[in-house]
XYZ file of N, CA and C in Angstrom:
576
model
N 0.849 -1.177 0.000
C 0.000 0.000 0.000
C 0.899 1.246 0.000
N 0.661 2.198 -0.923
C 1.520 3.383 -0.989
C 1.346 4.259 0.252
N 2.416 4.981 0.599
C 2.377 5.856 1.776
C 1.892 7.255 1.412
N 1.348 7.386 0.219
C 0.869 8.693 -0.213
C -0.404 8.528 -1.037
N -1.090 9.634 -1.211
C -2.314 9.669 -2.017
C -2.008 10.431 -3.295
N -2.542 9.976 -4.416
C -2.322 10.635 -5.703
C -3.583 11.408 -6.084
N -3.396 12.683 -6.407
C -4.482 13.546 -6.866
C -3.992 14.212 -8.139
N -4.508 13.762 -9.267
C -4.052 14.306 -10.545
C -2.566 14.085 -10.720
N -1.827 15.161 -10.962
C -0.373 15.079 -11.151
C 0.394 15.134 -9.833
N -0.324 15.189 -8.719
C 0.319 15.415 -7.426
C 0.217 14.209 -6.507
N 1.278 13.996 -5.729
C 1.278 13.027 -4.642
C 1.209 13.809 -3.336
N 0.287 13.423 -2.461
C 0.210 14.018 -1.126
C 0.916 13.091 -0.160
N 1.885 13.631 0.570
C 2.617 12.856 1.563
C 2.242 13.350 2.956
N 3.132 13.218 3.907
C 2.825 13.521 5.306
C 2.523 15.002 5.513
N 1.699 15.281 6.536
C 1.436 16.675 6.899
C 2.708 17.335 7.421
N 2.898 18.604 7.073
C 4.062 19.346 7.564
C 3.650 20.561 8.397
N 2.373 20.932 8.333
C 1.866 22.046 9.140
C 0.348 21.949 9.198
N -0.221 22.495 10.257
C -1.670 22.485 10.380
C -2.120 23.753 11.088
N -3.231 24.292 10.623
C -3.804 25.491 11.221
C -5.265 25.263 11.532
N -5.971 26.333 11.804
C -7.368 26.234 12.181
C -8.284 25.734 11.082
N -7.961 26.048 9.824
C -8.826 25.677 8.703
C -8.261 24.590 7.808
N -6.936 24.453 7.774
C -6.336 23.580 6.764
C -5.068 22.908 7.279
N -4.687 21.859 6.559
C -3.428 21.161 6.792
C -2.595 21.293 5.537
N -1.290 21.490 5.716
C -0.370 21.558 4.584
C 0.433 20.267 4.565
N 0.459 19.630 3.395
C 1.174 18.371 3.208
C 2.399 18.587 2.336
N 3.413 17.790 2.587
C 4.514 17.705 1.645
C 3.948 17.020 0.413
N 4.268 17.503 -0.755
C 3.737 16.916 -1.980
C 4.802 16.816 -3.045
N 4.436 16.159 -4.111
C 5.345 16.025 -5.244
C 4.542 16.150 -6.527
N 5.005 17.024 -7.396
C 4.439 17.163 -8.733
C 5.135 16.150 -9.622
N 4.362 15.341 -10.323
C 4.911 14.375 -11.277
C 4.559 14.842 -12.678
N 5.584 15.065 -13.488
C 5.373 15.547 -14.843
C 5.838 14.545 -15.880
N 5.938 15.004 -17.095
C 6.357 14.179 -18.221
C 7.832 13.800 -18.112
N 8.193 12.681 -18.703
C 9.582 12.224 -18.853
C 10.344 12.198 -17.536
N 9.654 11.832 -16.453
C 10.313 11.700 -15.166
C 10.502 12.990 -14.392
N 9.945 14.093 -14.904
C 10.064 15.366 -14.186
C 9.375 15.249 -12.837
N 9.989 15.813 -11.822
C 9.440 15.759 -10.475
C 9.852 17.018 -9.719
N 8.952 17.507 -8.878
C 9.247 18.706 -8.089
C 8.521 18.607 -6.755
N 9.213 18.953 -5.678
C 8.591 18.964 -4.360
C 7.740 20.226 -4.239
N 6.537 20.072 -3.703
C 5.608 21.184 -3.508
C 4.985 21.061 -2.118
N 4.269 22.082 -1.714
C 3.445 22.050 -0.509
C 1.991 22.084 -0.972
N 1.157 21.250 -0.373
C -0.245 21.164 -0.789
C -1.144 21.448 0.410
N -1.925 22.516 0.286
C -2.828 22.939 1.357
C -4.211 22.378 1.090
N -4.771 21.713 2.093
C -6.135 21.185 1.952
C -6.950 21.522 3.194
N -8.203 21.886 2.949
C -9.096 22.208 4.057
C -9.283 20.981 4.931
N -9.445 21.198 6.240
C -9.782 20.090 7.129
C -11.096 19.485 6.630
N -11.240 18.193 6.790
C -12.415 17.477 6.286
C -13.717 18.132 6.739
N -13.775 18.582 7.970
C -15.007 19.186 8.490
C -15.363 20.495 7.789
N -14.378 21.146 7.146
C -14.629 22.416 6.467
C -14.854 22.258 4.969
N -14.536 21.098 4.426
C -14.587 20.888 2.986
C -15.957 21.055 2.364
N -16.997 20.932 3.182
C -18.356 21.063 2.653
C -18.986 22.407 3.021
N -18.203 23.307 3.570
C -18.692 24.630 3.941
C -18.412 25.589 2.791
N -19.445 26.007 2.055
C -19.228 26.850 0.873
C -18.400 28.104 1.141
N -18.612 28.760 2.275
C -17.862 29.991 2.563
C -16.369 29.705 2.710
N -16.009 28.581 3.312
C -14.591 28.258 3.494
C -13.952 27.790 2.197
N -14.713 27.095 1.383
C -14.216 26.712 0.056
C -13.961 27.975 -0.767
N -14.888 28.932 -0.690
C -14.711 30.206 -1.403
C -13.493 30.961 -0.878
N -13.222 30.858 0.425
C -12.041 31.500 1.004
C -10.767 30.912 0.411
N -10.715 29.588 0.263
C -9.542 28.944 -0.330
C -9.385 29.348 -1.799
N -10.493 29.419 -2.527
C -10.444 29.868 -3.922
C -9.949 31.310 -4.015
N -10.434 32.161 -3.117
C -9.977 33.554 -3.072
C -8.479 33.628 -2.810
N -8.018 32.830 -1.849
C -6.590 32.828 -1.526
C -5.763 32.462 -2.757
N -6.192 31.437 -3.475
C -5.463 31.019 -4.681
C -5.466 32.122 -5.730
N -6.618 32.723 -5.943
C -6.742 33.769 -6.959
C -5.885 34.984 -6.611
N -5.943 35.407 -5.371
C -5.160 36.571 -4.951
C -3.661 36.288 -5.006
N -3.262 35.160 -4.453
C -1.827 34.845 -4.395
C -1.223 34.654 -5.776
N -2.018 34.205 -6.718
C -1.483 34.021 -8.071
C -1.118 35.361 -8.710
N -1.630 36.459 -8.160
C -1.344 37.794 -8.698
C -0.097 38.423 -8.072
N 0.426 37.811 -7.018
C 1.601 38.373 -6.331
C 2.842 37.637 -6.816
N 3.684 38.341 -7.526
C 4.929 37.767 -8.044
C 6.094 38.464 -7.361
N 6.640 37.836 -6.336
C 7.749 38.460 -5.602
C 8.531 37.380 -4.861
N 9.863 37.511 -4.789
C 10.665 36.490 -4.110
C 10.379 36.365 -2.613
N 9.719 37.359 -2.011
C 9.420 37.303 -0.581
C 7.977 36.901 -0.286
N 7.315 36.283 -1.266
C 5.974 35.726 -1.087
C 6.005 34.299 -1.622
N 5.485 33.347 -0.835
C 5.454 31.957 -1.287
C 4.519 31.869 -2.493
N 5.034 31.422 -3.646
C 4.208 31.376 -4.858
C 3.115 30.307 -4.809
N 1.952 30.665 -5.336
C 0.874 29.711 -5.560
C 1.062 29.154 -6.959
N 1.113 27.832 -7.072
C 1.409 27.193 -8.349
C 0.185 26.648 -9.068
N -0.800 26.171 -8.299
C -1.913 25.472 -8.939
C -3.062 25.346 -7.950
N -4.234 25.056 -8.495
C -5.423 24.738 -7.715
C -5.995 23.482 -8.338
N -6.254 22.477 -7.530
C -6.730 21.195 -8.041
C -8.057 20.864 -7.369
N -9.032 20.459 -8.161
C -10.315 20.011 -7.634
C -10.503 18.550 -8.013
N -10.725 17.725 -7.016
C -10.958 16.309 -7.276
C -11.780 15.726 -6.138
N -12.775 14.920 -6.496
C -13.628 14.267 -5.498
C -14.183 15.262 -4.477
N -14.729 16.367 -4.956
C -15.319 17.393 -4.088
C -14.330 17.974 -3.082
N -13.045 17.960 -3.430
C -12.021 18.527 -2.558
C -11.150 19.478 -3.366
N -10.833 20.624 -2.760
C -9.935 21.585 -3.398
C -8.577 21.523 -2.723
N -7.533 21.541 -3.542
C -6.167 21.541 -3.038
C -5.444 22.748 -3.606
N -4.789 23.489 -2.753
C -4.009 24.648 -3.154
C -2.546 24.215 -3.170
N -1.906 24.309 -4.336
C -0.522 23.865 -4.496
C 0.398 25.081 -4.429
N 1.356 25.010 -3.515
C 2.288 26.108 -3.267
C 3.717 25.639 -3.492
N 4.583 26.586 -3.751
C 6.003 26.281 -3.809
C 6.432 25.801 -2.424
N 7.264 24.765 -2.378
C 7.768 24.279 -1.097
C 9.010 25.075 -0.731
N 9.028 25.613 0.476
C 10.180 26.377 0.956
C 10.960 25.489 1.918
N 12.196 25.177 1.568
C 13.062 24.425 2.474
C 13.492 25.381 3.577
N 12.934 25.219 4.764
C 13.250 26.119 5.859
C 12.276 25.932 7.001
N 12.147 26.960 7.811
C 11.287 26.933 8.997
C 10.468 28.215 9.064
N 9.365 28.143 9.804
C 8.634 29.379 10.069
C 9.447 30.215 11.058
N 9.210 31.497 11.030
C 9.873 32.375 11.987
C 9.500 31.968 13.412
N 8.275 31.506 13.614
C 7.843 31.062 14.947
C 8.720 29.917 15.449
N 9.013 28.952 14.591
C 9.871 27.831 15.001
C 11.294 28.297 15.275
N 11.791 29.201 14.448
C 13.145 29.716 14.673
C 13.239 30.454 16.009
N 12.239 31.261 16.306
C 12.244 32.006 17.565
C 12.047 31.077 18.760
N 11.177 30.088 18.599
C 10.889 29.156 19.691
C 12.038 28.218 19.998
N 12.849 27.904 19.001
C 13.952 26.976 19.202
C 15.263 27.639 19.548
N 15.273 28.947 19.612
C 16.524 29.666 19.874
C 16.749 29.801 21.380
N 17.960 29.453 21.821
C 18.317 29.605 23.232
C 18.593 31.059 23.585
N 18.952 31.834 22.589
C 19.223 33.255 22.790
C 18.617 34.022 21.622
N 18.479 35.323 21.769
C 17.876 36.106 20.678
C 18.645 35.941 19.364
N 17.898 36.007 18.270
C 18.538 35.943 16.959
C 19.417 37.176 16.774
N 20.517 37.040 16.048
C 21.376 38.204 15.792
C 20.591 39.312 15.080
N 20.921 40.546 15.408
C 20.221 41.700 14.848
C 20.244 41.692 13.321
N 21.340 41.280 12.718
C 21.427 41.235 11.252
C 20.412 40.252 10.676
N 20.187 39.130 11.364
C 19.203 38.135 10.907
C 17.796 38.705 11.053
N 17.516 39.307 12.195
C 16.200 39.918 12.429
C 15.916 40.975 11.366
N 16.897 41.826 11.095
C 16.719 42.870 10.074
C 16.453 42.276 8.701
N 17.185 41.230 8.331
C 17.001 40.603 7.017
C 15.619 39.963 6.904
N 15.188 39.270 7.956
C 13.873 38.617 7.937
C 12.765 39.662 7.855
N 12.837 40.679 8.685
C 11.791 41.707 8.681
C 11.777 42.486 7.370
N 12.944 42.798 6.850
C 13.014 43.506 5.569
C 12.375 42.670 4.465
N 12.696 41.381 4.435
C 12.105 40.497 3.427
C 10.596 40.410 3.560
N 10.115 40.248 4.796
C 8.671 40.164 5.015
C 7.983 41.456 4.577
N 8.578 42.583 4.899
C 7.990 43.866 4.495
C 7.987 44.035 2.978
N 9.038 43.590 2.314
C 9.057 43.646 0.846
C 7.945 42.765 0.266
N 7.735 41.581 0.854
C 6.656 40.703 0.394
C 5.289 41.318 0.602
N 5.076 41.923 1.768
C 3.796 42.578 2.043
C 3.571 43.764 1.115
N 4.635 44.507 0.830
C 4.526 45.631 -0.110
C 4.120 45.123 -1.498
N 4.711 44.010 -1.916
C 4.344 43.429 -3.218
C 2.865 43.054 -3.238
N 2.357 42.533 -2.123
C 0.929 42.197 -2.045
C 0.083 43.462 -2.163
N 0.473 44.527 -1.476
C -0.269 45.799 -1.533
C -0.272 46.382 -2.943
N 0.812 46.160 -3.678
C 0.961 46.723 -5.023
C 0.420 45.812 -6.125
N -0.016 44.607 -5.791
C -0.482 43.648 -6.801
C -1.672 44.205 -7.578
N -1.724 43.833 -8.849
C -2.814 44.286 -9.722
C -3.517 43.095 -10.349
N -4.746 43.330 -10.770
C -5.509 42.314 -11.467
C -5.073 42.207 -12.920
N -5.722 41.340 -13.657
C -5.346 41.093 -15.054
C -5.491 42.317 -15.938
N -6.371 43.232 -15.570
C -6.553 44.440 -16.382
C -5.838 45.650 -15.784
N -4.972 45.404 -14.791
C -4.167 46.473 -14.221
C -4.764 47.190 -13.029
N -5.961 46.813 -12.614
C -6.581 47.473 -11.463
C -5.884 47.039 -10.170
N -5.738 47.977 -9.248
C -5.126 47.681 -7.951
C -6.037 46.747 -7.158
N -5.469 45.696 -6.586
C -6.257 44.746 -5.807
C -6.369 45.147 -4.338
N -5.458 45.979 -3.872
C -5.529 46.441 -2.483
C -5.439 45.315 -1.467
N -4.534 44.385 -1.663
C -4.429 43.223 -0.775
C -3.797 43.629 0.558
N -4.499 43.297 1.634
C -3.995 43.482 2.995
C -3.999 42.104 3.647
N -2.861 41.626 4.103
C -2.700 40.260 4.608
C -3.594 39.968 5.811
N -3.605 40.780 6.812
C -4.412 40.698 8.033
C -4.049 39.566 8.986
N -3.009 38.805 8.703
C -2.608 37.746 9.631
C -1.087 37.610 9.644
N -0.402 38.744 9.648
C 1.061 38.723 9.677
C 1.491 38.309 11.082
N 2.199 37.207 11.166
C 2.669 36.675 12.443
C 3.873 35.785 12.159
N 4.637 35.423 13.181
C 5.791 34.542 12.959
C 5.412 33.198 12.321
N 4.177 32.746 12.525
C 3.726 31.491 11.919
C 3.546 31.619 10.410
N 3.365 32.841 9.916
C 3.103 33.063 8.492
C 4.274 33.702 7.756
N 5.460 33.560 8.329
C 6.686 33.988 7.652
C 7.632 32.797 7.622
N 7.949 32.331 6.432
C 8.905 31.232 6.263
C 10.285 31.827 6.033
N 11.280 31.233 6.668
C 12.667 31.619 6.434
C 13.342 30.419 5.784
N 13.690 30.576 4.517
C 14.279 29.480 3.763
C 15.740 29.271 4.100
N 16.231 28.098 3.767
C 17.659 27.816 3.940
C 18.511 28.756 3.103
N 17.891 29.354 2.092
C 18.602 30.325 1.252
C 18.691 31.701 1.916
N 18.104 31.834 3.102
C 18.160 33.091 3.842
C 17.017 34.045 3.559
N 16.173 33.730 2.566
C 15.061 34.624 2.218
C 13.859 34.399 3.135
N 13.261 35.491 3.577
C 11.997 35.432 4.308
C 10.875 35.524 3.288
N 9.844 34.703 3.470
C 8.710 34.686 2.548
C 7.404 34.712 3.334
N 6.500 35.572 2.926
C 5.180 35.658 3.542
C 4.299 34.579 2.926
N 3.474 33.949 3.758
C 2.544 32.935 3.263
C 1.198 33.094 3.936
N 0.260 32.298 3.512
C -1.088 32.212 4.079
C -1.862 33.525 3.997
N -2.379 33.782 2.808
C -3.223 34.953 2.570
C -4.704 34.588 2.702
N -5.011 33.553 3.484
C -6.376 33.053 3.609
C -7.376 34.045 4.169
N -6.943 34.957 5.030
C -7.880 35.944 5.582
C -7.595 37.345 5.048
N -6.842 37.405 3.964
C -6.488 38.708 3.382
C -7.732 39.460 2.927
N -7.611 40.767 2.964
C -8.675 41.649 2.474
C -8.221 42.186 1.121
N -9.141 42.223 0.161
C -8.795 42.735 -1.169
C -10.056 43.171 -1.893
N -9.868 44.077 -2.845
C -10.990 44.497 -3.696
C -11.396 43.333 -4.591
N -12.679 43.175 -4.793
C -13.166 42.155 -5.716
C -13.102 40.746 -5.164
N -12.885 40.610 -3.878
C -12.814 39.286 -3.281
C -14.212 38.682 -3.230
N -14.312 37.367 -3.491
C -15.618 36.707 -3.466
C -16.198 36.707 -2.051
N -15.351 36.491 -1.044
C -15.778 36.463 0.348
C -15.387 37.781 1.003
N -16.319 38.387 1.709
C -16.019 39.628 2.418
C -16.222 39.407 3.911
N -15.595 40.242 4.701
C -15.708 40.156 6.151
C -16.923 40.944 6.605
N -17.732 40.317 7.459
C -18.889 41.019 8.014
C -18.425 42.125 8.951
N -19.210 43.168 9.058
C -18.918 44.286 9.965
C -18.695 43.751 11.374
N -17.588 44.141 11.987
C -17.285 43.727 13.351
C -16.601 42.375 13.471
N -16.477 41.640 12.366
C -15.818 40.335 12.408
C -14.306 40.531 12.462
N -13.657 39.782 13.341
C -12.215 39.907 13.541
C -11.504 38.800 12.780
N -10.407 39.158 12.095
C -9.611 38.190 11.338
C -8.172 38.256 11.817
N -7.524 37.111 11.904
C -6.113 37.075 12.277
C -5.915 36.620 13.710
N -4.675 36.706 14.168
C -4.298 36.291 15.516
C -4.278 37.519 16.425
N -4.978 37.444 17.535
C -5.143 38.579 18.441
C -3.809 39.224 18.827
N -2.807 38.424 19.130
C -1.520 38.971 19.588
C -0.811 39.799 18.521
N -1.185 39.612 17.241
C -0.484 40.300 16.155
C -1.371 41.280 15.396
N -2.558 41.563 15.902
C -3.463 42.482 15.210
C -3.042 43.929 15.406
N -3.338 44.731 14.401
C -3.081 46.163 14.534
C -4.088 46.743 15.527
N -3.718 47.803 16.247
C -4.602 48.373 17.275
C -5.957 48.818 16.735
N -6.004 49.286 15.482
C -7.276 49.797 14.953
C -8.301 48.703 14.697
N -7.881 47.446 14.721
C -8.853 46.365 14.544
C -9.595 46.115 15.837
């Protein structure tokens, strides 16, 4: 029995991260003539897969992220629908979240590392703010969940922003109700 599940051109392997709405699996893209590439595959938790609003949120995330082209944002590569399940395929970043780096450190990270990570994250967020739609209109993307859990630091030293699932943007299919709070309380801006 294989240790992975095959969905279209993708193999889903073990989970590598889990959040409130979804689990991210290590995956592999299988292409022609033996081509292969490691990817990350985000899938909604089973209990959320039949909730139209959450499915729309995942579709929105894929659509928005596909418009952000920047080295400091984890690229969205594909969206796969199979057996009433949506899978969001992302570039796999060899590295750790900033939360894991901070949690595993016996002493504070060197100032040069902190500056590089924060600078990279800010460049990624700026790219999201500046992203445009196919006809050039500003999308006005605001991440709304910037936290150490949503910043990957690759072995290459680059910081990358990920998880735009609760992002706010013009033309988004799902909108936030008045008074509804999005993101992690400890990292929210005061005006929220």
